[in-house]
Coordinates of C-alpha atoms and ligand atoms in Angstrom, one line a residue:
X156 CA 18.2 -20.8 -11.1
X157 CA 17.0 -20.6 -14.7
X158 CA 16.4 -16.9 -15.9
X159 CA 14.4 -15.9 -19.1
X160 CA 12.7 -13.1 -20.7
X161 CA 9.1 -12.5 -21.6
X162 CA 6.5 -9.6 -22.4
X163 CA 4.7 -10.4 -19.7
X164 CA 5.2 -12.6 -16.8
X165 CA 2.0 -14.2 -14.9
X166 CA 1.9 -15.0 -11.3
X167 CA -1.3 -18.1 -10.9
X168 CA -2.2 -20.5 -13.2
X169 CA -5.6 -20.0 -12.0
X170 CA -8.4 -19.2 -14.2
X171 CA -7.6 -15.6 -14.2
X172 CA -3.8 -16.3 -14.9
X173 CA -4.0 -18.9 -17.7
X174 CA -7.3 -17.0 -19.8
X175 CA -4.8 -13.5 -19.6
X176 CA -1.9 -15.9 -20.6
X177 CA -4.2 -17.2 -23.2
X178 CA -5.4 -13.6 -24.7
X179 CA -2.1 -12.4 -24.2
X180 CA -0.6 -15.3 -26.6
X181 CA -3.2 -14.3 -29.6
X182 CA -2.1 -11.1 -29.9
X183 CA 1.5 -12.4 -30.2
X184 CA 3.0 -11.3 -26.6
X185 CA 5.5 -13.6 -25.1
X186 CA 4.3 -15.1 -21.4
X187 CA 5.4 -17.2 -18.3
X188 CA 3.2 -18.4 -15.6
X189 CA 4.3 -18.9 -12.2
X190 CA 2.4 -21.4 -10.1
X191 CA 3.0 -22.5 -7.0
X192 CA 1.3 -25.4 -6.6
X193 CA 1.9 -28.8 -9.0
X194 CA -0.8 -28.3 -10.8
X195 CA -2.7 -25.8 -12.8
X196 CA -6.9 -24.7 -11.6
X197 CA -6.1 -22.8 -8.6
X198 CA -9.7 -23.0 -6.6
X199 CA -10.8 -25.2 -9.1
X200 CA -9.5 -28.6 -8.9
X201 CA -10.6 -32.7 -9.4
X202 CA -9.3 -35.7 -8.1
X203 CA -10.4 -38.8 -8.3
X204 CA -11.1 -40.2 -4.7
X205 CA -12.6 -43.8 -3.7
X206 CA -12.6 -44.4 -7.4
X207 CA -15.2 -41.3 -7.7
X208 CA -14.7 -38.4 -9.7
X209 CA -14.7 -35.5 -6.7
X210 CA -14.8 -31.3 -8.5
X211 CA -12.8 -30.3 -4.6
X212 CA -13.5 -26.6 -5.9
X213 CA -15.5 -24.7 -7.8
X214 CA -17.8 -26.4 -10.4
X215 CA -21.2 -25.2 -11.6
X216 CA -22.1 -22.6 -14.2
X217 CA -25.2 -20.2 -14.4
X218 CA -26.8 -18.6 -17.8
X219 CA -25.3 -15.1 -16.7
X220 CA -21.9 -16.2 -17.1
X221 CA -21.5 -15.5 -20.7
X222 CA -17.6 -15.4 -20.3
X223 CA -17.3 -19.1 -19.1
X224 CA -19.7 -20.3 -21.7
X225 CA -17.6 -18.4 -24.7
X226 CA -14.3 -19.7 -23.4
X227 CA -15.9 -23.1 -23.0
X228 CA -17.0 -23.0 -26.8
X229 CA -13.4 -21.8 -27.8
X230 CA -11.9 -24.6 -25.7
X231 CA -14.5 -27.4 -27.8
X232 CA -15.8 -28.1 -23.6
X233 CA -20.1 -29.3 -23.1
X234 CA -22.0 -28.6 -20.4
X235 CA -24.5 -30.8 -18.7
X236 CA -27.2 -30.0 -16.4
X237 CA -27.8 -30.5 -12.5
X238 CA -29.9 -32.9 -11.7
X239 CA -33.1 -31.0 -10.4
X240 CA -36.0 -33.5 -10.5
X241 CA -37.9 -34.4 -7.7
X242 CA -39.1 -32.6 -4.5
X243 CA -36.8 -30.4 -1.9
X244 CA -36.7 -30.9 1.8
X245 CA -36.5 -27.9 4.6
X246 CA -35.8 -28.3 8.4
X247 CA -37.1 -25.7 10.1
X248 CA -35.6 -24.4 13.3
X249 CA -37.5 -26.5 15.4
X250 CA -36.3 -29.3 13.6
X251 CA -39.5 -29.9 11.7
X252 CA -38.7 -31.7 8.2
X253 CA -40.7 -30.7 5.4
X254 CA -40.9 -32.3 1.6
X255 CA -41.6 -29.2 -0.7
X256 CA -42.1 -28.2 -4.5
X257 CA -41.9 -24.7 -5.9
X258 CA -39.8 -21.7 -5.2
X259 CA -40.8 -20.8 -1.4
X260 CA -39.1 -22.2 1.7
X261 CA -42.2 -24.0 3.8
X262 CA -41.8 -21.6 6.3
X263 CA -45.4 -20.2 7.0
X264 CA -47.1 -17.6 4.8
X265 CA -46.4 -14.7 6.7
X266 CA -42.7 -15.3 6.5
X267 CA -43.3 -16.3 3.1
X268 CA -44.5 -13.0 2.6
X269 CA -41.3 -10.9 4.5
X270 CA -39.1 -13.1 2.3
X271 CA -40.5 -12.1 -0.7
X272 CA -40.7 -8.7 0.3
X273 CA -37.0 -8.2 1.1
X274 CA -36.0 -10.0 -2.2
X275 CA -37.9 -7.4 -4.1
X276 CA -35.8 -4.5 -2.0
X277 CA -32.9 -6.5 -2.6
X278 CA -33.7 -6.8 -6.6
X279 CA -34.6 -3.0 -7.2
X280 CA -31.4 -1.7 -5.2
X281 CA -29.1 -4.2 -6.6
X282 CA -30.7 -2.7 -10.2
X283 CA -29.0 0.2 -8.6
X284 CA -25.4 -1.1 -8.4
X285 CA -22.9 -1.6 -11.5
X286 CA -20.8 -4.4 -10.3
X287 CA -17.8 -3.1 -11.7
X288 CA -18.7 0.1 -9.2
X289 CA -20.8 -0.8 -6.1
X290 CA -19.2 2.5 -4.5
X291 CA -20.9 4.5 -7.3
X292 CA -24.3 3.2 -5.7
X293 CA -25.7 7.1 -4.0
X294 CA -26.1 5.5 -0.8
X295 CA -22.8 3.4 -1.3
X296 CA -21.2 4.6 2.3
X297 CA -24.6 4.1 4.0
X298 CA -24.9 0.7 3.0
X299 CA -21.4 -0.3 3.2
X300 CA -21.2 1.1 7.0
X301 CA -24.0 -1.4 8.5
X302 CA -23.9 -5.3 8.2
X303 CA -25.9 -7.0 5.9
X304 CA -27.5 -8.9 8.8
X305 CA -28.5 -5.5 10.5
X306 CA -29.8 -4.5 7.2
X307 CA -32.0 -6.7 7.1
X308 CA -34.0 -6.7 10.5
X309 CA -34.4 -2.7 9.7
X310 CA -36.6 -4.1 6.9
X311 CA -38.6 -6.4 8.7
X312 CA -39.3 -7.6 12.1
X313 CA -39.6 -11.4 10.9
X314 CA -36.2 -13.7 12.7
X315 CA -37.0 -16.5 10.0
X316 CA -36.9 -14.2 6.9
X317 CA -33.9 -12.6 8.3
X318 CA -32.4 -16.1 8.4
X319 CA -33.3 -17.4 5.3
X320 CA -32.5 -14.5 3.1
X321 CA -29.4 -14.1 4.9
X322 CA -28.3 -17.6 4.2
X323 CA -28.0 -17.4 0.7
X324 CA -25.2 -14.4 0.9
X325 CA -23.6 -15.1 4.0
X326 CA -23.4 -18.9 4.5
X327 CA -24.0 -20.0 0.5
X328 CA -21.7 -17.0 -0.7
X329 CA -19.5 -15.0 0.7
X330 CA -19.2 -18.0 3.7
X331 CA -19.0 -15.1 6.2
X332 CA -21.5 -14.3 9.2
X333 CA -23.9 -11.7 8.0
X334 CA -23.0 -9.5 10.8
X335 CA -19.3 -9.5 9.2
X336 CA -20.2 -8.0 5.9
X337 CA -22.3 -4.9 4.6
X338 CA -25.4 -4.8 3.2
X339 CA -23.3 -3.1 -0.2
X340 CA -21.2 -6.3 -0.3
X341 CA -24.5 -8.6 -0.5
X342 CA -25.8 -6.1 -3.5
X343 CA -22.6 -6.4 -5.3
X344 CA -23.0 -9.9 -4.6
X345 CA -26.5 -10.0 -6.3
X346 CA -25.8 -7.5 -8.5
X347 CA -22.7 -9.7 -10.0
X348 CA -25.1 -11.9 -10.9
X349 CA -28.1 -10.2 -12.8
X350 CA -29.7 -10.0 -9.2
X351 CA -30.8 -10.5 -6.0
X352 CA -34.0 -13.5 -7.3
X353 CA -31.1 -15.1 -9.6
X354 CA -29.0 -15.9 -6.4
X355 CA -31.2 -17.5 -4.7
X356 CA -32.9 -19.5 -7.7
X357 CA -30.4 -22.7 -7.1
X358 CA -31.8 -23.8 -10.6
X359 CA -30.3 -20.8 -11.7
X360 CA -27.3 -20.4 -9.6
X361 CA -25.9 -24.1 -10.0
X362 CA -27.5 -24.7 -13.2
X363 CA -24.9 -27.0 -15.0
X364 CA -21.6 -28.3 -15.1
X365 CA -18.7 -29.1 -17.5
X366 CA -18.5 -32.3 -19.3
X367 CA -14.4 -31.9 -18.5
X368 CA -15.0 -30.8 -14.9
X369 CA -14.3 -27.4 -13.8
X370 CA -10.5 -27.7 -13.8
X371 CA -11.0 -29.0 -17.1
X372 CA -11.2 -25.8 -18.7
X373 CA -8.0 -24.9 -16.9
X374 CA -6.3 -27.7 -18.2
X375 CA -7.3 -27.5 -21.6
X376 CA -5.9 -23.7 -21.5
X377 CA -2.8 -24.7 -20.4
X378 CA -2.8 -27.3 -22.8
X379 CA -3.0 -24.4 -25.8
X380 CA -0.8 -22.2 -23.6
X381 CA 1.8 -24.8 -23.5
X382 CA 4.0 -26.5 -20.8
X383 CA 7.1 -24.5 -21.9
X384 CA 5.9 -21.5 -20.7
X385 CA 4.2 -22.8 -17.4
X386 CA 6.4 -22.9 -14.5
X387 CA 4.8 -25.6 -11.7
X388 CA 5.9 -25.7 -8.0
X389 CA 6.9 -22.0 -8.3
X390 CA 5.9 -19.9 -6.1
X391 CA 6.6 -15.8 -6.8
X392 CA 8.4 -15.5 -4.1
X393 CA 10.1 -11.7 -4.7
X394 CA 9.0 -9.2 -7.5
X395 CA 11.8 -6.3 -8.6
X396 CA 10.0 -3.6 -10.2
X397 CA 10.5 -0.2 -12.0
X398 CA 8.1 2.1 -13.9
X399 CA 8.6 -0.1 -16.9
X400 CA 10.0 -3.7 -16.2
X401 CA 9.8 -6.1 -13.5
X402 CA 11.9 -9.4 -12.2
X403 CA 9.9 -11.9 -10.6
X404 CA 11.7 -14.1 -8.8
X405 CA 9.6 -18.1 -8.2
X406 CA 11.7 -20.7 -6.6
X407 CA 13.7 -21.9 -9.6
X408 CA 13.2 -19.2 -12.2
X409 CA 13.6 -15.7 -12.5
X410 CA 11.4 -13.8 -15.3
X411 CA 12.2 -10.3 -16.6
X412 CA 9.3 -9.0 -18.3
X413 CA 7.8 -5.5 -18.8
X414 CA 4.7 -6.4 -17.0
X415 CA 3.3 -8.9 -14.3
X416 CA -0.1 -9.6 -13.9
X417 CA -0.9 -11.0 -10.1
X418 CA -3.3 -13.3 -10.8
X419 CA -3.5 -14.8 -7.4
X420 CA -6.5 -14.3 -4.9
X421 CA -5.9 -10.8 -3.0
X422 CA -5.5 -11.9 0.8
X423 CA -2.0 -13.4 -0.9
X424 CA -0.7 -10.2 -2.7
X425 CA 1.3 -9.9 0.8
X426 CA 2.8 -13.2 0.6
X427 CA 5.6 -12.0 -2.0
X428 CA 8.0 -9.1 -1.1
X429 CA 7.9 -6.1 -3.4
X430 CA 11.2 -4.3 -4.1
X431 CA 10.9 -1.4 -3.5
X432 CA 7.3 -2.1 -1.3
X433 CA 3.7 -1.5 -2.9
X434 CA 2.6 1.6 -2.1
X435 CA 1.1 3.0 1.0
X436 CA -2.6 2.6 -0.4
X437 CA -2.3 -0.8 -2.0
X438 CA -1.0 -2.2 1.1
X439 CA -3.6 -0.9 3.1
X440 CA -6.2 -1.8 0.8
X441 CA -5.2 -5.7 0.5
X442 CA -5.3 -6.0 4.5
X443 CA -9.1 -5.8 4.3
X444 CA -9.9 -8.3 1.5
X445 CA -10.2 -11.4 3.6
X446 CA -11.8 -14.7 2.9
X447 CA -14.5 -16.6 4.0
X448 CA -14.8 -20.3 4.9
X449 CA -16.4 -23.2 3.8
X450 CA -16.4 -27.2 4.1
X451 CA -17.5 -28.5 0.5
X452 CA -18.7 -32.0 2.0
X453 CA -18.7 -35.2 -0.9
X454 CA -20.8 -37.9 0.1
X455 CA -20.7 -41.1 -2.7
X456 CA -23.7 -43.6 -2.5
X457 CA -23.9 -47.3 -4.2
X458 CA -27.0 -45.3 -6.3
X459 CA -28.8 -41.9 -5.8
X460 CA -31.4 -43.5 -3.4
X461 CA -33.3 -40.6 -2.6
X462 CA -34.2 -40.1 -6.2
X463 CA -36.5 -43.5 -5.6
X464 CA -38.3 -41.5 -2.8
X465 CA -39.0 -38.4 -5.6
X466 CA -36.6 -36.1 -3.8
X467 CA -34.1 -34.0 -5.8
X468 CA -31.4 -34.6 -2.9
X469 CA -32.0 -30.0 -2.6
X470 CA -32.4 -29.7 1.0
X471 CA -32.0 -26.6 2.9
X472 CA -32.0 -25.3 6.8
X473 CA -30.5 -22.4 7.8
X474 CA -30.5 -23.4 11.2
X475 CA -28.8 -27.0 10.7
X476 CA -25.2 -27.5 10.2
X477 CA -25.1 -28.5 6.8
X478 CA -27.3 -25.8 5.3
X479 CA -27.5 -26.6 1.6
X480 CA -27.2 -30.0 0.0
X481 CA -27.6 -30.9 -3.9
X482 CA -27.5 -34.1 -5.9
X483 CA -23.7 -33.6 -7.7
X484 CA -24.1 -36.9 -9.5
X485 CA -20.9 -36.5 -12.2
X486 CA -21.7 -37.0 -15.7
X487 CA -23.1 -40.6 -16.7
X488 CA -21.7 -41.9 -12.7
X489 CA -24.2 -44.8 -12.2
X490 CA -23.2 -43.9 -8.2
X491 CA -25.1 -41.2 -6.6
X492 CA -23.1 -38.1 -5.0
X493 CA -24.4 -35.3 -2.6
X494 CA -22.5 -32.5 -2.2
X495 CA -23.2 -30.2 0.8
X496 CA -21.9 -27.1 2.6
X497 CA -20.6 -26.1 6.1
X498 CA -20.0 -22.5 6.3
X499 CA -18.2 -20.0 8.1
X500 CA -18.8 -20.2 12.5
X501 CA -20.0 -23.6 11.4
X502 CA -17.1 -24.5 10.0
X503 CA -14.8 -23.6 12.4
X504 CA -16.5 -25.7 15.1
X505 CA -16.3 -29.0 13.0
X506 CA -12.6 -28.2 12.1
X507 CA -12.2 -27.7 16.2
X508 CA -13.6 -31.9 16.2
X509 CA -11.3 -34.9 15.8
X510 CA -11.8 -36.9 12.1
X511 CA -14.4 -39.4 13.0
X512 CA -16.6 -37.2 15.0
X513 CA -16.9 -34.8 12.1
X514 CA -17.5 -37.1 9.9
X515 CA -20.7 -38.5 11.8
X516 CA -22.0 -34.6 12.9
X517 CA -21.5 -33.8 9.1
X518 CA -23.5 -37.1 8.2
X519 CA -26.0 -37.0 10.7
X520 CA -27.0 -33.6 9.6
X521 CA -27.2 -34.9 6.2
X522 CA -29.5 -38.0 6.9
X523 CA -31.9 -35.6 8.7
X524 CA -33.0 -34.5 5.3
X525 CA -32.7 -37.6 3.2
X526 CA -32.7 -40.1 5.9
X527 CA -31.0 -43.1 7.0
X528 CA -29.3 -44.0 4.2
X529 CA -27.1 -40.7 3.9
X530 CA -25.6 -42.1 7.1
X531 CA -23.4 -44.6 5.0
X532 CA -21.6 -43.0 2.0
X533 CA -19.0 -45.4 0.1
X534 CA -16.4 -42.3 -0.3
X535 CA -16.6 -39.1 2.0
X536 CA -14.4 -36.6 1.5
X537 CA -14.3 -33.2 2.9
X538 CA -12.8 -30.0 0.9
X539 CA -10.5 -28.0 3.0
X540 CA -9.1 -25.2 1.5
X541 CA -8.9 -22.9 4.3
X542 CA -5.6 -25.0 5.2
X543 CA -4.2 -25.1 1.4
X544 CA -1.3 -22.2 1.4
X545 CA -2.2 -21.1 -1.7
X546 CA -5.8 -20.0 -1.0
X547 CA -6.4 -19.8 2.8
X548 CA -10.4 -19.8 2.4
X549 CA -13.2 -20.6 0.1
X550 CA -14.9 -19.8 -2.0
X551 CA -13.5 -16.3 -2.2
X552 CA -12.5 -13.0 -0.5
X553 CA -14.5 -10.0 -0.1
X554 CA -14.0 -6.7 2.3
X555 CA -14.7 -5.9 5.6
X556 CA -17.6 -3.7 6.6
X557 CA -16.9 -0.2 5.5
X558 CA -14.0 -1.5 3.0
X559 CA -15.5 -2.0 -0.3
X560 CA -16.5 1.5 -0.7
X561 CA -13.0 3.3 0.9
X562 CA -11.4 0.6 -0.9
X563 CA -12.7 -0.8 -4.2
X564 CA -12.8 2.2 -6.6
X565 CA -8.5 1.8 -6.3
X566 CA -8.9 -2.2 -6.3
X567 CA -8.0 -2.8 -10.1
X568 CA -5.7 0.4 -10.4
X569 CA -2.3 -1.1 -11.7
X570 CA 0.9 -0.2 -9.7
X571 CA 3.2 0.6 -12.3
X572 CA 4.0 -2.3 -14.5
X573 CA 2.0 -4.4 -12.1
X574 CA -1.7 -5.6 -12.7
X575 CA -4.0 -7.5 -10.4
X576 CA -6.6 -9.7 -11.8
X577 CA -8.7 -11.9 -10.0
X578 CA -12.3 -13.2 -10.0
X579 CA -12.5 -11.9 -6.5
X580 CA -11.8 -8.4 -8.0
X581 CA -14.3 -8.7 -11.0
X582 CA -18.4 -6.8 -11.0
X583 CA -19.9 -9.4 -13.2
X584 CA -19.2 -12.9 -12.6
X585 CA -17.3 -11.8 -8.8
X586 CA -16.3 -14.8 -6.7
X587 CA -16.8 -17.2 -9.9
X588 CA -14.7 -18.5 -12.5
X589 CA -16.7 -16.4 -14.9
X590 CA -15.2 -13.4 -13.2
X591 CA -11.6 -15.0 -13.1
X592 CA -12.1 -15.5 -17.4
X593 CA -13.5 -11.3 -17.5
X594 CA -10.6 -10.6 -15.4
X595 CA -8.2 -12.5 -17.4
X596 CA -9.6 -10.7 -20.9
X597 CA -10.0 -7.3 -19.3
X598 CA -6.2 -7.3 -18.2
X599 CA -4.6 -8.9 -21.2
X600 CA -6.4 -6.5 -23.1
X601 CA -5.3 -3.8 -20.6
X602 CA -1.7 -4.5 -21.2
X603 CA -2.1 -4.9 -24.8
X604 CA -3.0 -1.5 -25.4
X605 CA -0.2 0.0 -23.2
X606 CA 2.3 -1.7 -24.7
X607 CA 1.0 -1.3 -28.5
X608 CA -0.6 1.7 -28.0
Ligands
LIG372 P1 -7.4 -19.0 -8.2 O1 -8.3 -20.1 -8.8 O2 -7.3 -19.0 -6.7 O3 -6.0 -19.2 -8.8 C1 -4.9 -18.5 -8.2 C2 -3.6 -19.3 -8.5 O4 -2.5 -18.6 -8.0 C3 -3.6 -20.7 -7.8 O5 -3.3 -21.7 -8.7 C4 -2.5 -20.5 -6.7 O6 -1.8 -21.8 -6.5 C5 -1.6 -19.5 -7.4 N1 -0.7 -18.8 -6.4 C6 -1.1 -18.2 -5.3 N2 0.0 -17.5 -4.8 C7 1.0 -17.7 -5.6 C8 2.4 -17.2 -5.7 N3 2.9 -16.4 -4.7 N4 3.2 -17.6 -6.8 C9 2.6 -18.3 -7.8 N5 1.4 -18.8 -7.8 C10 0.6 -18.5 -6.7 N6 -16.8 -20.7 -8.8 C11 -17.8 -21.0 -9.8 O7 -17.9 -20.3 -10.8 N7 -18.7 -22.0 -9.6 C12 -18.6 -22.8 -8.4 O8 -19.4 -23.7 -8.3 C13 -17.7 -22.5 -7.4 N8 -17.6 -23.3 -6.3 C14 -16.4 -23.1 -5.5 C15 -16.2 -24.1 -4.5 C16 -15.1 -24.0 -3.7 C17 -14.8 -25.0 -2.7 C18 -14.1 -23.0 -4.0 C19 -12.8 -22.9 -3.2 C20 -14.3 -22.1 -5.0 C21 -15.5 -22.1 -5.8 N9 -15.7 -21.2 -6.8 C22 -16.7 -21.4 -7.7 C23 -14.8 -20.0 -7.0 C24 -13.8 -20.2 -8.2 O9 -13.2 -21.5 -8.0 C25 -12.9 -19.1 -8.2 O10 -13.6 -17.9 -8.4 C26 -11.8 -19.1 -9.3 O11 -11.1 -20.3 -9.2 C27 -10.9 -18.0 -9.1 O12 -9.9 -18.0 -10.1 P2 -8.6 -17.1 -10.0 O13 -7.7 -17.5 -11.2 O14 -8.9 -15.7 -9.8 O15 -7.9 -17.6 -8.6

């Protein structure tokens, strides 16, 4: 067991972790990192799979994300744009395939209509919420106390638009049913990103990309950080703390440090122990943080074929098992890749199926919007974080009905000489690696001014 001594010991070489070890470096501090996996990116990670370039976790960028796109520029990293030409493709729940341009799901006018109409609620209430304080919002325990999905049929009578609007919080964020989650969690969701019409603009959402991947920019932080102060295969497995100093404990080294910034996704701040335990509050508190779950699906063609037919491979059912699908050609890749999601109950079913039939449900869904073709990918690979030890879930966690109001205004309260930073905890940029790099700032900076100050 190798012991050493820094200013400030960091548990996750995440985004979060390695943009506070980062800040923390500038202003002079000595840090550690503690990782526990073998490599540095946490939720964002690449591998090269079949010979294609694969982004297994997080990957796009939107023009909100300000923090991304500064660290980015300080790390010398380009973006590039989605591919977005061509025409989209909707299956209704009959089944009924439909080729579309423009902004509205072919779904009738009158739906149409009651989509619109609950986007605008959506947009002037989530106006209403700061995303560093949801629970400020006046109605913050009335909103937080019914499920999105409930919230939205008191709004309108109309199944469809209750489907579709639902879709893009529950299954293409927070990958949770909407009956699990309140209607406050949804506006934090929206309001994290500028609001509720920038959500579910894809061309906003997933606008571009990062010439180095996603874990690129995690890499080419730990590259400035160092790999002498980077501790791989390390999980924090016990943390000693005092008022003033901690010891944390990873498998082969032992850091004493007068701070320790957890930097790993909340539903694992109960992996460690705690000498002497968190207190009662934080304990409670990180019990209802959970996450959700979703299969990121990589399908790798000889060529994007359905470019040739003028579609933009963007395809979305909310009634079909694999509800979104994009064209995730990488960078300058003469192949052509889709990338499409499974999420939460539907999930769970295809995990319940044995390799091969998955593979064809999860295909067969696929080639109902872009056709035969999509039946016979050269690579296929499927992302499965929910069974990775280090994450448990994707993309991110979020509360339990009723918790984000009882529980979020304590949620970035430091415990002593222990600080929590996550993009799972962040307002702006919240479940996104923009929120990891705020976090990451916000914290440094934090501890900076304690121990200066
Ligand atoms: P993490 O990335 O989870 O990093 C935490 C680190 O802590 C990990 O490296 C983990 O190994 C380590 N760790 C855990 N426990 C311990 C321990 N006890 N000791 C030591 N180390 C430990 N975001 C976007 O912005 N755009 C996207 O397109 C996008 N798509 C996504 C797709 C998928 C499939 C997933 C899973 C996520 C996606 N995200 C996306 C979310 C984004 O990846 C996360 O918000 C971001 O990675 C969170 O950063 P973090 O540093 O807070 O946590």
């Amino acid at each position: 067991m190798q012991n050493i001594e820094r200013d400030v010991v960091i548990v996750g070489a995440g985004p979060a972790g390695l943009t506070a070890a980062l800040e923390l470096k500038k202003t002079g501090k000595t840090v550690a990192i503690l990782e526990a996996r073998d490599r540095v990116g946490g939720r964002t990670w690449t591998n090269t799979i079949g010979g294609a370039t694969i982004e297994i976790g997080g990957q796009w960028i939107s023009p909100d994300q300000t923090a991304l796109y500064s660290l980015a520029d300080e790390l010398g990293i380009e973006t590039y744009p989605r591919w977005k030409e061509g025409a989209s493709v909707f299956i209704d729940h009959d089944g009924k395939r439909t080729v579309y341009t423009g902004e509205d799901f072919p779904v009738g006018e009158a739906t149409v209509g009651e989509i619109d109409k609950l986007i605008a609620i959506m947009d002037e209430l989530a106006a209403q919420v700061n995303p560093d304080k949801p629970w400020e919002h006046p109605e913050a325990k009335e909103l937080d106390t019914i499920s999105f999905h409930h919230w939205l049929e008191s709004k309108t009578s109309d199944p469809v638009a209750v489907e579709c609007v639902g879709l893009f919080i529950a299954g293409g964020m927070l990958t949770k049913p909407a009956k699990t989650f309140s209607a406050l969690q949804a506006l934090l969701m929206a309001a994290s990103a500028g609001s509720f019409s920038n959500l579910v603009d894809e061309d906003f959402i997933l606008d571009r990309r990062m010439s180095t991947t996603m874990q690129g920019v995690s890499l080419k932080m730990a590259e400035r950080i160092g790999a002498e102060d980077i501790f791989l295969n390390n999980p924090m497995l016990r943390l000693e703390w005092s008022d003033d100093s901690v010891v944390a404990h990873g498998k082969d080294v032992s850091v004493s440090a007068k701070r320790v910034i957890m930097a790993i996704p909340p539903n694992l701040y109960t992996r460690p122990s705690y000498e002497p335990p968190l207190p009662r509050w934080q304990q409670v508190t990180h019990q209802h943080q959970s996450m959700g779950l979703v299969i990121k699906v990589h399908a790798v063609y000889d060529r994007p074929f359905w470019r040739e037919q003028g579609l933009s491979g963007t395809c979305f059912s909310p009634s079909s098992l694999v509800q979104e699908v994009y064209d995730n050609t990488f960078l300058n890749d003469p192949r052509g890749t889709l990338v499409g999601f499974v999420s939460d109950e539907k999930a769970d079913a295809m995990w319940a199926l044995g390799e091969e039939e998955r593979k064809t449900a999860i295909l067969e869904s696929m080639a109902a919007f872009l056709g035969e073709e999509t039946l016979n990918p050269e690579v296929f690979y499927l992302s499965d974080f929910g069974s990775e030890e280090w994450t448990r879930g994707a993309y991110a966690t979020s509360y339990d009905l009723g918790g984000l109001h009882r529980f979020g205004p304590t949620q970035n309260d430091a415990v002593g000489p222990i600080y929590f930073a996550s993009s799972d905890l962040a307002g702006e940029g919240y479940q996104h690696v923009d929120g990891a790099v705020r976090m990451g700032r916000r914290t440094a900076a934090r501890i900076v001014a304690e121990l200066d100050g």
